[in-house]
PDB file of C-alpha atoms in Angstrom:
ATOM      1  CA  ALA A 248      -0.169   0.169  -0.215  1.00  0.00           C
ATOM      2  CA  GLN A 249       1.079   3.651  -0.759  1.00  0.00           C
ATOM      3  CA  SER A 250       1.769   5.915   2.047  1.00  0.00           C
ATOM      4  CA  VAL A 251       3.254   9.607   2.341  1.00  0.00           C
ATOM      5  CA  ALA A 252       4.858  10.648   5.481  1.00  0.00           C
ATOM      6  CA  GLN A 253       5.604  14.124   6.596  1.00  0.00           C
ATOM      7  CA  PRO A 254       7.551  13.421   9.949  1.00  0.00           C
ATOM      8  CA  GLU A 255       7.261  17.102  11.387  1.00  0.00           C
ATOM      9  CA  ASP A 256       3.806  18.200  12.476  1.00  0.00           C
ATOM     10  CA  GLN A 257       5.416  21.515  13.058  1.00  0.00           C
ATOM     11  CA  VAL A 258       8.356  23.554  11.444  1.00  0.00           C
ATOM     12  CA  ASN A 259       9.471  26.953  13.145  1.00  0.00           C
ATOM     13  CA  VAL A 260      11.785  29.327  11.501  1.00  0.00           C
ATOM     14  CA  ALA A 261      13.046  32.889  11.782  1.00  0.00           C
ATOM     15  CA  GLU A 262      12.483  35.359   8.944  1.00  0.00           C
ATOM     16  CA  GLY A 263      15.103  35.048   6.514  1.00  0.00           C
ATOM     17  CA  ASN A 264      16.643  31.516   7.258  1.00  0.00           C
ATOM     18  CA  PRO A 265      16.347  28.592   5.177  1.00  0.00           C
ATOM     19  CA  LEU A 266      13.026  26.437   5.518  1.00  0.00           C
ATOM     20  CA  THR A 267      12.838  22.994   5.052  1.00  0.00           C
ATOM     21  CA  VAL A 268       9.538  20.774   5.229  1.00  0.00           C
ATOM     22  CA  LYS A 269      10.021  17.216   4.745  1.00  0.00           C
ATOM     23  CA  CYS A 270       8.334  14.080   2.765  1.00  0.00           C
ATOM     24  CA  THR A 271       9.116  10.422   2.111  1.00  0.00           C
ATOM     25  CA  TYR A 272       7.227   8.175   0.434  1.00  0.00           C
ATOM     26  CA  SER A 273       6.408   4.519  -0.207  1.00  0.00           C
ATOM     27  CA  VAL A 274       4.974   3.796  -3.580  1.00  0.00           C
ATOM     28  CA  SER A 275       5.701   1.210  -6.459  1.00  0.00           C
ATOM     29  CA  GLY A 276       7.338   2.692  -9.190  1.00  0.00           C
ATOM     30  CA  ASN A 277       8.117   6.081 -10.162  1.00  0.00           C
ATOM     31  CA  PRO A 278       5.082   8.264  -8.681  1.00  0.00           C
ATOM     32  CA  TYR A 279       4.222  11.637  -9.609  1.00  0.00           C
ATOM     33  CA  LEU A 280       4.771  14.125  -6.547  1.00  0.00           C
ATOM     34  CA  PHE A 281       3.045  17.279  -5.494  1.00  0.00           C
ATOM     35  CA  TRP A 282       3.773  20.107  -2.937  1.00  0.00           C
ATOM     36  CA  TYR A 283       0.216  22.081  -1.504  1.00  0.00           C
ATOM     37  CA  VAL A 284       0.093  24.765   0.776  1.00  0.00           C
ATOM     38  CA  GLN A 285      -3.174  25.821   2.776  1.00  0.00           C
ATOM     39  CA  TYR A 286      -3.436  29.389   4.217  1.00  0.00           C
ATOM     40  CA  PRO A 287      -5.837  30.388   6.755  1.00  0.00           C
ATOM     41  CA  ASN A 288      -9.560  29.891   5.711  1.00  0.00           C
ATOM     42  CA  ARG A 289      -8.110  29.024   1.982  1.00  0.00           C
ATOM     43  CA  GLY A 290      -8.022  26.210   0.048  1.00  0.00           C
ATOM     44  CA  LEU A 291      -5.064  23.873  -0.918  1.00  0.00           C
ATOM     45  CA  GLN A 292      -2.969  25.811  -3.273  1.00  0.00           C
ATOM     46  CA  PHE A 293      -0.527  24.123  -5.788  1.00  0.00           C
ATOM     47  CA  LEU A 294       3.126  25.015  -5.264  1.00  0.00           C
ATOM     48  CA  LEU A 295       4.852  22.576  -7.766  1.00  0.00           C
ATOM     49  CA  LYS A 296       4.980  18.989  -8.675  1.00  0.00           C
ATOM     50  CA  TYR A 297       7.133  16.342 -10.096  1.00  0.00           C
ATOM     51  CA  ILE A 298       6.879  14.430 -13.098  1.00  0.00           C
ATOM     52  CA  THR A 299       9.626  13.697 -14.962  1.00  0.00           C
ATOM     53  CA  GLY A 300      13.427  15.164 -15.609  1.00  0.00           C
ATOM     54  CA  ASP A 301      15.284  17.477 -13.614  1.00  0.00           C
ATOM     55  CA  ASN A 302      15.046  16.203 -10.229  1.00  0.00           C
ATOM     56  CA  LEU A 303      14.941  19.705  -8.742  1.00  0.00           C
ATOM     57  CA  VAL A 304      11.460  21.374  -9.302  1.00  0.00           C
ATOM     58  CA  LYS A 305      10.987  25.108  -9.215  1.00  0.00           C
ATOM     59  CA  GLY A 306       7.501  26.336  -8.017  1.00  0.00           C
ATOM     60  CA  SER A 307       5.452  29.210  -6.779  1.00  0.00           C
ATOM     61  CA  TYR A 308       6.293  31.606  -4.106  1.00  0.00           C
ATOM     62  CA  GLY A 309      10.225  30.904  -4.466  1.00  0.00           C
ATOM     63  CA  PHE A 310       9.867  27.236  -3.306  1.00  0.00           C
ATOM     64  CA  GLU A 311      11.634  24.270  -4.891  1.00  0.00           C
ATOM     65  CA  ALA A 312      11.520  20.565  -4.271  1.00  0.00           C
ATOM     66  CA  GLU A 313      14.106  18.058  -4.876  1.00  0.00           C
ATOM     67  CA  PHE A 314      12.963  14.541  -5.698  1.00  0.00           C
ATOM     68  CA  ASN A 315      15.445  11.858  -4.301  1.00  0.00           C
ATOM     69  CA  LYS A 316      14.905   8.368  -5.845  1.00  0.00           C
ATOM     70  CA  SER A 317      17.055   6.507  -3.503  1.00  0.00           C
ATOM     71  CA  GLN A 318      15.768   8.311  -0.584  1.00  0.00           C
ATOM     72  CA  THR A 319      12.153   8.215  -1.735  1.00  0.00           C
ATOM     73  CA  SER A 320      11.785  11.455  -0.611  1.00  0.00           C
ATOM     74  CA  PHE A 321      10.615  14.996  -1.795  1.00  0.00           C
ATOM     75  CA  HIS A 322      11.659  17.578   0.673  1.00  0.00           C
ATOM     76  CA  LEU A 323      10.016  21.113   0.173  1.00  0.00           C
ATOM     77  CA  LYS A 324      12.621  23.980   0.227  1.00  0.00           C
ATOM     78  CA  LYS A 325      12.865  27.867   0.350  1.00  0.00           C
ATOM     79  CA  PRO A 326      15.771  29.874   0.803  1.00  0.00           C
ATOM     80  CA  SER A 327      15.050  32.602   2.816  1.00  0.00           C
ATOM     81  CA  ALA A 328      11.363  32.001   4.447  1.00  0.00           C
ATOM     82  CA  LEU A 329       8.775  35.390   4.899  1.00  0.00           C
ATOM     83  CA  VAL A 330       6.541  35.625   7.585  1.00  0.00           C
ATOM     84  CA  SER A 331       3.641  35.209   4.770  1.00  0.00           C
ATOM     85  CA  ASP A 332       4.926  31.750   4.104  1.00  0.00           C
ATOM     86  CA  SER A 333       3.456  30.551   7.699  1.00  0.00           C
ATOM     87  CA  ALA A 334       0.874  27.930   6.504  1.00  0.00           C
ATOM     88  CA  LEU A 335      -0.081  24.190   6.594  1.00  0.00           C
ATOM     89  CA  TYR A 336       1.665  22.191   4.073  1.00  0.00           C
ATOM     90  CA  PHE A 337       0.441  18.824   2.215  1.00  0.00           C
ATOM     91  CA  CYS A 338       2.884  16.284   0.333  1.00  0.00           C
ATOM     92  CA  ALA A 339       0.598  14.383  -2.114  1.00  0.00           C
ATOM     93  CA  VAL A 340       1.584  11.440  -4.283  1.00  0.00           C
ATOM     94  CA  ARG A 341      -0.214   9.624  -7.251  1.00  0.00           C
ATOM     95  CA  ASP A 342       0.729   5.953  -8.325  1.00  0.00           C
ATOM     96  CA  ARG A 343       1.561   5.881 -11.953  1.00  0.00           C
ATOM     97  CA  THR A 344      -0.375   2.825 -12.418  1.00  0.00           C
ATOM     98  CA  ASP A 345      -3.474   4.135 -11.016  1.00  0.00           C
ATOM     99  CA  SER A 346      -5.827   4.904 -13.816  1.00  0.00           C
ATOM    100  CA  TRP A 347      -7.559   8.002 -12.355  1.00  0.00           C
ATOM    101  CA  GLY A 348      -4.618   9.436 -10.192  1.00  0.00           C
ATOM    102  CA  LYS A 349      -6.442  10.154  -6.937  1.00  0.00           C
ATOM    103  CA  PHE A 350      -4.063  11.575  -4.668  1.00  0.00           C
ATOM    104  CA  GLN A 351      -2.130  10.064  -1.372  1.00  0.00           C
ATOM    105  CA  PHE A 352      -1.704  13.100   1.028  1.00  0.00           C
ATOM    106  CA  GLY A 353       0.503  13.441   3.812  1.00  0.00           C
ATOM    107  CA  ALA A 354      -0.825  14.376   7.657  1.00  0.00           C
ATOM    108  CA  GLY A 355       0.543  18.121   6.726  1.00  0.00           C
ATOM    109  CA  THR A 356       3.167  20.047   8.552  1.00  0.00           C
ATOM    110  CA  GLN A 357       2.158  23.525  10.155  1.00  0.00           C
ATOM    111  CA  VAL A 358       5.261  26.223   9.386  1.00  0.00           C
ATOM    112  CA  VAL A 359       5.541  29.049  11.231  1.00  0.00           C
ATOM    113  CA  VAL A 360       7.504  31.882  10.663  1.00  0.00           C
ATOM    114  CA  THR A 361       8.791  34.498  13.120  1.00  0.00           C
ATOM    115  CA  PRO A 362      10.001  37.937  12.694  1.00  0.00           C
TER     116      PRO A 362
ATOM    117  CA  GLU B 177     -11.293  32.785 -13.966  1.00  0.00           C
ATOM    118  CA  ALA B 178     -13.164  31.784 -10.944  1.00  0.00           C
ATOM    119  CA  GLY B 179     -11.668  28.877  -8.760  1.00  0.00           C
ATOM    120  CA  VAL B 180     -13.273  26.125  -7.377  1.00  0.00           C
ATOM    121  CA  THR B 181     -16.223  26.973  -4.709  1.00  0.00           C
ATOM    122  CA  GLN B 182     -17.815  24.947  -1.989  1.00  0.00           C
ATOM    123  CA  PHE B 183     -20.939  25.593   0.095  1.00  0.00           C
ATOM    124  CA  PRO B 184     -21.389  26.172   2.773  1.00  0.00           C
ATOM    125  CA  SER B 185     -18.369  27.040   4.136  1.00  0.00           C
ATOM    126  CA  HIS B 186     -19.618  25.605   7.583  1.00  0.00           C
ATOM    127  CA  SER B 187     -21.883  23.400   8.617  1.00  0.00           C
ATOM    128  CA  VAL B 188     -22.975  22.354  12.310  1.00  0.00           C
ATOM    129  CA  ILE B 189     -25.437  19.376  12.653  1.00  0.00           C
ATOM    130  CA  GLU B 190     -26.643  17.233  15.016  1.00  0.00           C
ATOM    131  CA  LYS B 191     -26.020  13.223  15.167  1.00  0.00           C
ATOM    132  CA  GLY B 192     -28.677  11.824  12.704  1.00  0.00           C
ATOM    133  CA  GLN B 193     -29.528  14.649  10.979  1.00  0.00           C
ATOM    134  CA  THR B 194     -28.849  14.819   6.900  1.00  0.00           C
ATOM    135  CA  VAL B 195     -26.471  17.650   5.361  1.00  0.00           C
ATOM    136  CA  THR B 196     -25.451  18.152   1.940  1.00  0.00           C
ATOM    137  CA  LEU B 197     -22.655  19.723   0.422  1.00  0.00           C
ATOM    138  CA  ARG B 198     -22.100  21.426  -2.742  1.00  0.00           C
ATOM    139  CA  CYS B 199     -18.964  22.029  -4.996  1.00  0.00           C
ATOM    140  CA  ASP B 200     -18.973  23.936  -7.909  1.00  0.00           C
ATOM    141  CA  PRO B 201     -15.842  23.011 -10.260  1.00  0.00           C
ATOM    142  CA  ILE B 202     -13.737  25.101 -12.615  1.00  0.00           C
ATOM    143  CA  SER B 203     -16.000  25.948 -15.662  1.00  0.00           C
ATOM    144  CA  GLY B 204     -14.723  22.859 -17.986  1.00  0.00           C
ATOM    145  CA  HIS B 205     -13.181  20.889 -16.039  1.00  0.00           C
ATOM    146  CA  ASP B 206     -14.038  16.991 -16.287  1.00  0.00           C
ATOM    147  CA  ASN B 207     -12.502  15.544 -13.526  1.00  0.00           C
ATOM    148  CA  LEU B 208     -13.913  16.336 -10.070  1.00  0.00           C
ATOM    149  CA  TYR B 209     -12.699  14.705  -6.648  1.00  0.00           C
ATOM    150  CA  TRP B 210     -14.011  14.871  -3.383  1.00  0.00           C
ATOM    151  CA  TYR B 211     -11.398  14.306  -0.235  1.00  0.00           C
ATOM    152  CA  ARG B 212     -12.045  14.622   3.613  1.00  0.00           C
ATOM    153  CA  ARG B 213      -9.636  15.716   6.328  1.00  0.00           C
ATOM    154  CA  VAL B 214     -10.437  14.559   9.858  1.00  0.00           C
ATOM    155  CA  MET B 215      -8.971  16.616  12.674  1.00  0.00           C
ATOM    156  CA  GLY B 216      -4.859  16.640  12.363  1.00  0.00           C
ATOM    157  CA  LYS B 217      -4.577  13.393   9.785  1.00  0.00           C
ATOM    158  CA  GLU B 218      -3.951  13.311   6.076  1.00  0.00           C
ATOM    159  CA  ILE B 219      -6.257  14.243   3.525  1.00  0.00           C
ATOM    160  CA  LYS B 220      -8.429  10.972   2.158  1.00  0.00           C
ATOM    161  CA  PHE B 221      -9.584  10.567  -1.229  1.00  0.00           C
ATOM    162  CA  LEU B 222     -13.433   9.830  -1.452  1.00  0.00           C
ATOM    163  CA  LEU B 223     -14.011   9.500  -4.885  1.00  0.00           C
ATOM    164  CA  HIS B 224     -13.599  10.722  -8.377  1.00  0.00           C
ATOM    165  CA  PHE B 225     -16.251  11.763 -11.256  1.00  0.00           C
ATOM    166  CA  VAL B 226     -15.437  12.246 -14.772  1.00  0.00           C
ATOM    167  CA  LYS B 227     -18.197  14.302 -15.940  1.00  0.00           C
ATOM    168  CA  GLU B 228     -21.210  12.957 -14.748  1.00  0.00           C
ATOM    169  CA  SER B 229     -19.885   9.607 -14.105  1.00  0.00           C
ATOM    170  CA  LYS B 230     -18.299   8.078 -11.015  1.00  0.00           C
ATOM    171  CA  GLN B 231     -15.028   6.643 -12.105  1.00  0.00           C
ATOM    172  CA  ASP B 232     -13.589   5.773  -8.684  1.00  0.00           C
ATOM    173  CA  GLU B 233     -15.655   5.810  -5.626  1.00  0.00           C
ATOM    174  CA  SER B 234     -13.205   3.513  -3.351  1.00  0.00           C
ATOM    175  CA  GLY B 235     -12.533   5.843  -0.721  1.00  0.00           C
ATOM    176  CA  MET B 236     -16.145   6.544   0.319  1.00  0.00           C
ATOM    177  CA  PRO B 237     -16.520   5.230   3.932  1.00  0.00           C
ATOM    178  CA  ASN B 238     -20.118   3.758   3.775  1.00  0.00           C
ATOM    179  CA  ASN B 239     -23.420   4.144   1.965  1.00  0.00           C
ATOM    180  CA  ARG B 240     -24.239   6.830   4.466  1.00  0.00           C
ATOM    181  CA  PHE B 241     -22.213   8.989   1.678  1.00  0.00           C
ATOM    182  CA  LEU B 242     -23.981   9.795  -1.679  1.00  0.00           C
ATOM    183  CA  ALA B 243     -22.490  11.739  -4.174  1.00  0.00           C
ATOM    184  CA  GLU B 244     -23.783  13.339  -7.711  1.00  0.00           C
ATOM    185  CA  ARG B 245     -22.985  15.245 -10.452  1.00  0.00           C
ATOM    186  CA  THR B 246     -25.883  15.926 -12.434  1.00  0.00           C
ATOM    187  CA  GLY B 247     -25.041  17.280 -15.802  1.00  0.00           C
ATOM    188  CA  GLY B 248     -21.466  17.194 -15.495  1.00  0.00           C
ATOM    189  CA  THR B 249     -20.922  20.396 -13.780  1.00  0.00           C
ATOM    190  CA  TYR B 250     -21.428  20.856 -10.092  1.00  0.00           C
ATOM    191  CA  SER B 251     -21.496  17.893  -7.373  1.00  0.00           C
ATOM    192  CA  THR B 252     -23.291  17.469  -3.912  1.00  0.00           C
ATOM    193  CA  LEU B 253     -22.243  14.961  -1.404  1.00  0.00           C
ATOM    194  CA  LYS B 254     -24.764  13.840   0.968  1.00  0.00           C
ATOM    195  CA  VAL B 255     -24.534  12.580   4.378  1.00  0.00           C
ATOM    196  CA  GLN B 256     -27.608  10.527   5.770  1.00  0.00           C
ATOM    197  CA  PRO B 257     -27.709  10.304   8.696  1.00  0.00           C
ATOM    198  CA  ALA B 258     -24.485  11.766   9.891  1.00  0.00           C
ATOM    199  CA  GLU B 259     -22.332  10.355  12.744  1.00  0.00           C
ATOM    200  CA  LEU B 260     -19.850  11.658  14.926  1.00  0.00           C
ATOM    201  CA  GLU B 261     -17.338  10.446  12.938  1.00  0.00           C
ATOM    202  CA  ASP B 262     -17.961  12.149   9.765  1.00  0.00           C
ATOM    203  CA  SER B 263     -16.616  15.310  11.549  1.00  0.00           C
ATOM    204  CA  GLY B 264     -13.711  16.750   9.225  1.00  0.00           C
ATOM    205  CA  VAL B 265     -13.096  19.267   6.524  1.00  0.00           C
ATOM    206  CA  TYR B 266     -14.401  18.123   3.061  1.00  0.00           C
ATOM    207  CA  PHE B 267     -12.473  19.277   0.106  1.00  0.00           C
ATOM    208  CA  CYS B 268     -13.615  19.325  -3.586  1.00  0.00           C
ATOM    209  CA  ALA B 269     -10.993  19.499  -6.604  1.00  0.00           C
ATOM    210  CA  SER B 270     -11.267  19.564 -10.083  1.00  0.00           C
ATOM    211  CA  SER B 271      -8.625  19.393 -13.194  1.00  0.00           C
ATOM    212  CA  GLN B 272      -8.694  19.469 -16.858  1.00  0.00           C
ATOM    213  CA  PRO B 273      -7.637  16.449 -18.604  1.00  0.00           C
ATOM    214  CA  GLY B 274      -4.192  17.351 -20.800  1.00  0.00           C
ATOM    215  CA  GLN B 275      -1.547  15.671 -18.907  1.00  0.00           C
ATOM    216  CA  GLY B 276      -3.516  12.380 -17.759  1.00  0.00           C
ATOM    217  CA  ILE B 277      -2.960  11.592 -14.200  1.00  0.00           C
ATOM    218  CA  ALA B 278      -0.240  13.981 -14.050  1.00  0.00           C
ATOM    219  CA  ASP B 279      -2.850  16.870 -14.076  1.00  0.00           C
ATOM    220  CA  THR B 280      -2.925  19.467 -11.753  1.00  0.00           C
ATOM    221  CA  GLN B 281      -5.880  19.329  -9.074  1.00  0.00           C
ATOM    222  CA  TYR B 282      -7.141  22.451  -8.127  1.00  0.00           C
ATOM    223  CA  PHE B 283      -9.073  22.599  -4.673  1.00  0.00           C
ATOM    224  CA  GLY B 284     -12.004  24.325  -3.225  1.00  0.00           C
ATOM    225  CA  PRO B 285     -11.695  26.137   0.217  1.00  0.00           C
ATOM    226  CA  GLY B 286     -13.158  23.163   1.911  1.00  0.00           C
ATOM    227  CA  THR B 287     -16.468  22.597   3.779  1.00  0.00           C
ATOM    228  CA  ARG B 288     -16.185  22.271   7.734  1.00  0.00           C
ATOM    229  CA  LEU B 289     -18.815  19.712   9.097  1.00  0.00           C
ATOM    230  CA  THR B 290     -19.330  19.368  12.985  1.00  0.00           C
ATOM    231  CA  VAL B 291     -21.525  16.697  14.063  1.00  0.00           C
ATOM    232  CA  LEU B 292     -22.662  17.070  17.777  1.00  0.00           C
TER     233      LEU B 292
END
């Protein structure tokens, strides 16, 4: 069975410091990998996705993520965090063998960026 | 372009009552998904429509949940009768076929359901 793990319930970082949100997965074969962010009282917003090709994917708001096949990880990163990055972040995977591509989500990581 | 909208934003009902949630996808999106997040846990898939047809309803918890998508536009998710464990945030998402299962899904703001 496929699964997604976000090992940290919360990540605290000072504004201007690097931000990393971890995600590991267990899916047969090579999955499609996504990151979404949820700001308070808003829906999930798409940040970036890995489909194929370059392991480093760049997305919205200065975020990037690196696909590491050997470690089955897809960590989200931002070189310099902003207070406005404080939100709930979800990692999601889709099994390439699933005909209709439903998402498997992690439990989410709350990011708190302090001024 | 309007995003995915959901109604209501919040619903508080008593155990045994009926609640209907509505989702309006982005115009022209054939794929419509329902997901649910129970407090503090992962977001779980419920079902997937392609136009008006249910393609995958493997995530529906039991027969108290009924989803419809008449005419392939908006969708409703009815819970009847509601139980305490149905509490959570119900998300709807839509996508436009193009890259197959690599399509990006666009999510609505969710409906927070509380069953007392």
